[in-house]
XYZ file of C-alpha atoms in Angstrom:
384
model
C 78.079 74.159 95.221
C 79.601 73.782 98.689
C 79.515 76.995 100.735
C 82.045 77.654 103.491
C 82.575 80.420 106.021
C 85.849 82.167 106.783
C 86.137 80.264 110.065
C 85.696 76.938 108.263
C 88.389 77.812 105.719
C 90.872 78.789 108.432
C 90.088 75.681 110.489
C 90.574 73.542 107.363
C 93.951 75.136 106.578
C 95.083 74.781 110.198
C 94.188 71.106 110.125
C 95.557 70.193 106.701
C 98.825 72.043 107.330
C 99.368 69.948 110.453
C 99.321 72.784 112.971
C 97.369 70.639 115.425
C 100.398 68.347 115.887
C 102.466 68.810 119.031
C 106.259 69.243 118.764
C 108.082 65.922 118.673
C 105.006 63.928 117.641
C 106.159 63.208 114.063
C 109.250 62.176 112.161
C 110.208 65.084 109.941
C 109.689 63.064 106.747
C 106.073 62.405 107.801
C 105.109 66.093 107.976
C 102.702 66.713 105.061
C 103.608 70.366 104.364
C 106.993 69.215 103.011
C 105.107 68.130 99.880
C 104.808 71.836 99.133
C 108.162 72.923 100.549
C 108.727 75.247 103.514
C 110.364 78.628 102.981
C 113.533 79.010 105.019
C 113.888 82.748 105.609
C 115.142 84.213 108.869
C 116.188 82.679 112.167
C 112.765 81.153 112.763
C 112.425 79.705 109.272
C 111.698 76.242 107.931
C 112.834 74.264 110.966
C 110.626 76.296 113.334
C 107.701 75.865 110.919
C 108.238 72.096 111.097
C 108.416 72.190 114.913
C 105.006 73.876 114.841
C 103.812 70.913 112.760
C 105.155 68.088 114.908
C 108.945 67.947 114.386
C 111.420 67.555 117.228
C 112.494 71.036 118.468
C 116.100 69.831 118.291
C 115.841 68.976 114.576
C 119.425 69.485 113.336
C 120.344 71.854 110.525
C 121.909 68.987 108.616
C 119.008 66.552 109.046
C 119.737 63.853 106.436
C 116.083 63.459 105.411
C 115.695 67.080 104.277
C 117.416 69.343 101.762
C 117.399 73.066 101.036
C 117.072 74.581 97.547
C 116.145 77.866 95.880
C 112.734 77.316 94.290
C 109.471 79.282 94.342
C 109.823 83.071 94.275
C 113.592 82.329 94.168
C 113.479 81.797 97.953
C 115.166 78.928 99.818
C 112.749 76.114 100.634
C 113.157 72.918 102.624
C 111.980 69.599 101.114
C 112.356 65.887 101.688
C 115.690 64.966 100.171
C 114.199 62.023 98.301
C 111.738 64.368 96.552
C 114.277 66.771 95.020
C 114.202 65.465 91.406
C 110.393 65.598 91.430
C 110.487 69.052 93.019
C 112.798 70.262 90.236
C 110.152 69.220 87.720
C 107.371 70.813 89.774
C 108.984 74.252 90.175
C 110.348 74.510 86.614
C 108.526 77.364 84.777
C 105.652 76.109 82.649
C 106.408 78.125 79.505
C 108.453 81.025 78.148
C 105.701 83.399 79.244
C 105.697 81.923 82.735
C 109.500 81.984 82.926
C 109.494 85.598 81.766
C 107.220 86.558 84.657
C 109.283 84.666 87.220
C 112.668 86.142 86.258
C 111.289 89.705 86.501
C 113.694 92.351 85.142
C 116.070 89.801 83.608
C 113.621 89.073 80.794
C 114.053 92.403 78.997
C 117.751 92.114 77.959
C 117.280 88.438 77.108
C 114.338 89.178 74.826
C 116.257 92.035 73.222
C 119.059 89.583 72.424
C 116.605 87.070 70.945
C 117.007 84.599 73.830
C 113.867 82.875 75.087
C 113.569 82.757 78.905
C 113.471 78.953 79.141
C 116.565 78.661 76.957
C 118.290 81.221 79.158
C 117.488 79.271 82.319
C 118.815 76.084 80.725
C 122.012 77.933 79.793
C 122.493 79.211 83.341
C 121.787 75.767 84.819
C 124.303 74.082 82.509
C 126.966 76.620 83.461
C 126.277 76.256 87.174
C 126.427 72.475 86.968
C 129.809 72.630 85.229
C 131.306 75.110 87.698
C 130.094 73.588 90.979
C 132.147 70.426 91.239
C 132.720 70.938 94.975
C 130.973 73.185 97.559
C 131.105 76.726 96.168
C 130.270 80.043 97.835
C 127.566 82.014 96.030
C 129.857 84.978 95.289
C 132.496 82.755 93.717
C 129.892 81.015 91.565
C 128.450 84.352 90.457
C 131.889 85.629 89.489
C 132.712 82.545 87.474
C 129.337 82.705 85.713
C 130.241 86.215 84.569
C 133.206 84.694 82.755
C 131.121 82.237 80.714
C 127.731 83.947 80.219
C 127.148 86.699 77.682
C 126.124 90.283 78.425
C 122.308 89.737 78.300
C 122.640 87.520 81.393
C 124.391 90.225 83.396
C 123.559 93.524 85.074
C 125.513 96.292 86.743
C 124.894 96.364 90.503
C 125.150 99.933 91.784
C 125.492 99.063 95.506
C 128.388 96.694 94.713
C 129.827 98.753 91.834
C 130.222 95.441 90.032
C 128.619 93.356 87.303
C 126.675 90.250 88.327
C 124.459 87.721 86.630
C 120.792 88.485 87.225
C 119.806 87.208 90.662
C 116.541 85.384 89.964
C 117.750 83.272 87.014
C 120.884 82.526 89.048
C 118.767 81.185 91.890
C 115.977 79.295 90.150
C 118.410 77.569 87.792
C 120.383 76.052 90.668
C 118.026 73.159 91.459
C 117.640 72.469 87.729
C 121.440 72.095 87.762
C 121.207 69.556 90.590
C 122.495 71.958 93.245
C 121.351 72.349 96.833
C 122.204 74.877 99.541
C 124.269 73.990 102.578
C 121.936 74.593 105.554
C 123.077 77.433 107.790
C 125.711 78.721 105.369
C 126.095 82.506 105.167
C 126.921 83.575 102.542
C 125.145 80.675 100.849
C 127.211 77.695 99.754
C 125.986 75.547 96.864
C 126.889 71.915 96.375
C 125.939 69.049 94.099
C 123.018 66.871 95.188
C 124.265 63.295 95.646
C 122.835 60.847 93.130
C 121.324 63.543 90.916
C 119.862 61.886 87.802
C 121.225 62.699 84.352
C 117.647 63.440 83.264
C 115.300 64.593 86.067
C 111.582 63.932 85.482
C 109.948 66.052 82.774
C 106.656 66.080 84.696
C 106.133 66.236 88.448
C 104.023 63.782 90.393
C 100.697 65.017 91.748
C 102.054 64.945 95.305
C 104.534 67.772 94.670
C 102.551 69.609 91.962
C 102.649 73.310 92.882
C 99.092 74.161 91.803
C 97.518 71.139 93.483
C 99.493 71.775 96.651
C 98.360 75.394 96.868
C 94.734 74.263 96.531
C 95.259 71.493 99.087
C 97.126 73.436 101.771
C 95.760 76.965 101.155
C 92.425 76.356 99.475
C 89.798 77.124 98.529
C 91.568 79.535 96.166
C 91.327 81.251 92.797
C 93.714 80.960 89.819
C 94.833 84.537 90.478
C 95.818 83.677 94.045
C 97.788 80.626 92.910
C 99.519 82.731 90.253
C 100.515 85.309 92.858
C 102.019 82.578 95.008
C 104.094 81.299 92.079
C 105.006 84.759 90.722
C 104.102 83.312 87.339
C 101.710 83.708 84.408
C 97.953 83.426 84.968
C 97.314 81.808 81.563
C 99.677 78.949 82.419
C 98.042 78.366 85.794
C 94.606 78.262 84.175
C 95.856 75.878 81.472
C 97.117 73.493 84.162
C 94.144 73.834 86.506
C 93.418 70.376 88.000
C 90.529 68.471 86.415
C 89.369 67.425 89.895
C 89.136 71.001 91.227
C 85.558 71.893 92.184
C 83.863 75.195 92.924
C 83.370 76.304 96.521
C 81.692 79.522 97.649
C 83.528 81.412 100.393
C 81.691 84.458 101.736
C 80.030 84.987 98.364
C 83.176 84.473 96.235
C 83.597 81.465 93.958
C 86.851 79.617 94.592
C 88.162 76.119 93.916
C 89.607 73.230 95.867
C 90.428 69.591 95.167
C 87.322 67.399 95.223
C 88.883 65.006 97.731
C 89.316 67.875 100.220
C 85.700 69.090 100.246
C 84.587 66.730 103.017
C 87.442 67.952 105.237
C 86.413 71.556 104.590
C 82.797 70.801 105.474
C 83.884 69.136 108.721
C 86.423 71.798 109.653
C 85.898 73.656 112.899
C 83.362 71.230 114.350
C 85.639 70.577 117.336
C 86.344 74.257 117.959
C 89.159 74.660 115.474
C 92.082 72.484 116.513
C 91.118 72.597 120.181
C 93.278 71.432 123.054
C 91.716 68.103 124.121
C 92.498 68.805 127.777
C 90.506 72.020 128.096
C 88.611 72.537 124.836
C 90.412 75.794 124.057
C 92.172 76.543 120.759
C 95.812 75.514 120.559
C 98.261 78.418 120.241
C 101.243 78.725 117.896
C 103.899 81.399 117.345
C 104.439 81.284 113.586
C 107.600 82.621 111.970
C 107.265 85.550 109.520
C 107.423 83.307 106.425
C 105.488 80.335 107.774
C 103.432 78.521 105.093
C 100.212 79.518 106.869
C 101.066 83.176 106.239
C 102.081 82.716 102.587
C 98.503 82.824 101.297
C 97.487 85.338 98.651
C 94.100 86.054 100.284
C 95.486 87.962 103.235
C 92.204 89.838 103.633
C 90.492 86.535 104.494
C 93.157 85.551 107.005
C 93.359 89.032 108.585
C 90.254 91.097 107.733
C 91.453 94.302 109.446
C 93.549 96.436 107.063
C 95.684 97.997 109.812
C 96.504 94.560 111.219
C 97.463 93.325 107.744
C 99.836 96.275 107.423
C 101.404 95.297 110.759
C 101.781 91.645 109.813
C 103.022 92.172 106.242
C 105.080 95.401 106.148
C 107.346 96.136 103.204
C 110.407 95.363 105.315
C 110.947 93.475 108.561
C 107.970 91.159 108.975
C 106.948 90.023 112.462
C 105.655 86.568 113.248
C 102.004 85.812 113.930
C 100.265 84.601 117.094
C 97.695 81.970 116.137
C 94.878 80.679 118.333
C 93.327 77.855 116.365
C 93.244 79.236 112.825
C 92.829 82.872 113.851
C 95.638 85.420 113.872
C 95.211 87.188 117.225
C 98.470 89.128 117.336
C 101.985 89.688 116.012
C 105.277 88.948 117.733
C 108.889 90.028 117.438
C 111.996 88.609 119.129
C 114.582 90.722 120.924
C 117.900 89.152 121.798
C 120.282 90.333 124.527
C 123.196 87.979 124.738
C 121.721 84.546 125.404
C 118.379 85.924 126.576
C 115.245 86.153 124.415
C 112.366 88.566 124.959
C 109.233 87.971 122.907
C 107.236 91.150 122.313
C 103.556 90.579 121.508
C 101.273 93.068 119.766
C 97.682 92.228 120.695
C 95.252 92.563 117.766
C 92.397 93.155 120.198
C 91.195 89.875 121.675
C 94.148 88.591 123.672
C 93.711 90.876 126.692
C 90.107 89.750 127.187
C 90.645 86.035 126.460
C 91.667 85.176 129.990
C 94.871 83.828 131.542
C 94.848 80.598 129.507
C 95.953 82.473 126.372
C 98.888 84.259 127.997
C 99.923 80.938 129.558
C 99.800 79.258 126.143
C 101.804 82.092 124.565
C 104.447 81.833 127.289
C 104.681 78.082 126.717
C 105.285 78.714 122.995
C 107.857 81.402 123.800
C 109.708 78.923 126.062
C 109.650 76.403 123.226
C 111.028 79.030 120.833
C 113.822 79.925 123.251
C 114.788 76.284 123.579
C 114.702 75.912 119.810
C 117.089 78.877 119.511
C 119.313 77.534 122.272
C 118.790 80.523 124.578
C 116.844 81.386 127.740
C 113.472 83.131 127.729
C 113.768 86.409 129.640
C 110.221 87.751 129.276
C 107.051 87.955 127.220
C 105.914 91.563 126.813
C 102.545 92.796 125.511
C 101.419 95.941 123.727
C 98.386 97.104 121.751
């Protein structure tokens, strides 16, 4: 059995996720992480994650090669437009048990009414497809769904003092209905995907398979960690575990990764962990709060210190992460004042002693972020 250290695992993930690539080095469609989808939450969402993996910092919201859809964990994710039918097959729940886990509190009234979760999702998707003939605001679509869906599909929303369809089925059915989100729309606007097939694929290709992609981009991992990422059912993940997944020991724990990735894991970190070729030091990235690198379900491996994990993943209001190579060395938050951006850095303990090269690299990333946002960088501030 291959054995790997924490530093090897992080160096492997850094490399395979494309975080070595410099902004502007790649066409967006060539960025590998789009196989898995990139969550688009917050100002510094999917597009900033792609910039950190080689995309042009001026990548437009309406880039024709990409498309936005509600998928995993009912969150908006960015994909290659050409992949959307395959993605729909990949993110579709595996079974009624899996669908029941993913739709959370909506499953109880459906079960009580004798409606299986997969049938319910098909019903919602069919209704959404029929209603959305032209771009439709989310609230309007929700209201019209109330008119055609029965009571088990609906809940009373106390903050709104109104009845809505359950949120998660509403969202995860949209791509199955051939609907995408208009980038930058707030509130969200849904529209039909051009050229959507009458019958999308029943099975996804290996390239967009959600279990394989977790093992490839975030491995080595366990079935429980993959299940947590999908918000699904463990039995279904185990039943679909790839035949070419092999055991790897990480700090005494048995995990799995795809056999073809083992050599890359063994070689990871030999050059210092994504080092800058000009000076041999680790490259630095400011990752957004929902960057794919931070979406792992083994947070204790990525950030061993419990207090630092609490800082990086609070219940509400996540900061971004400062990465040096594969290591999280701090957290960052933006503060806007008009057209000026201040980036506030919380040092996790090693930044102050690293020398001036690290603060210079952080400032360079902050300048890049300001340009990406279309504002001017006012300052980079540090605290511990």
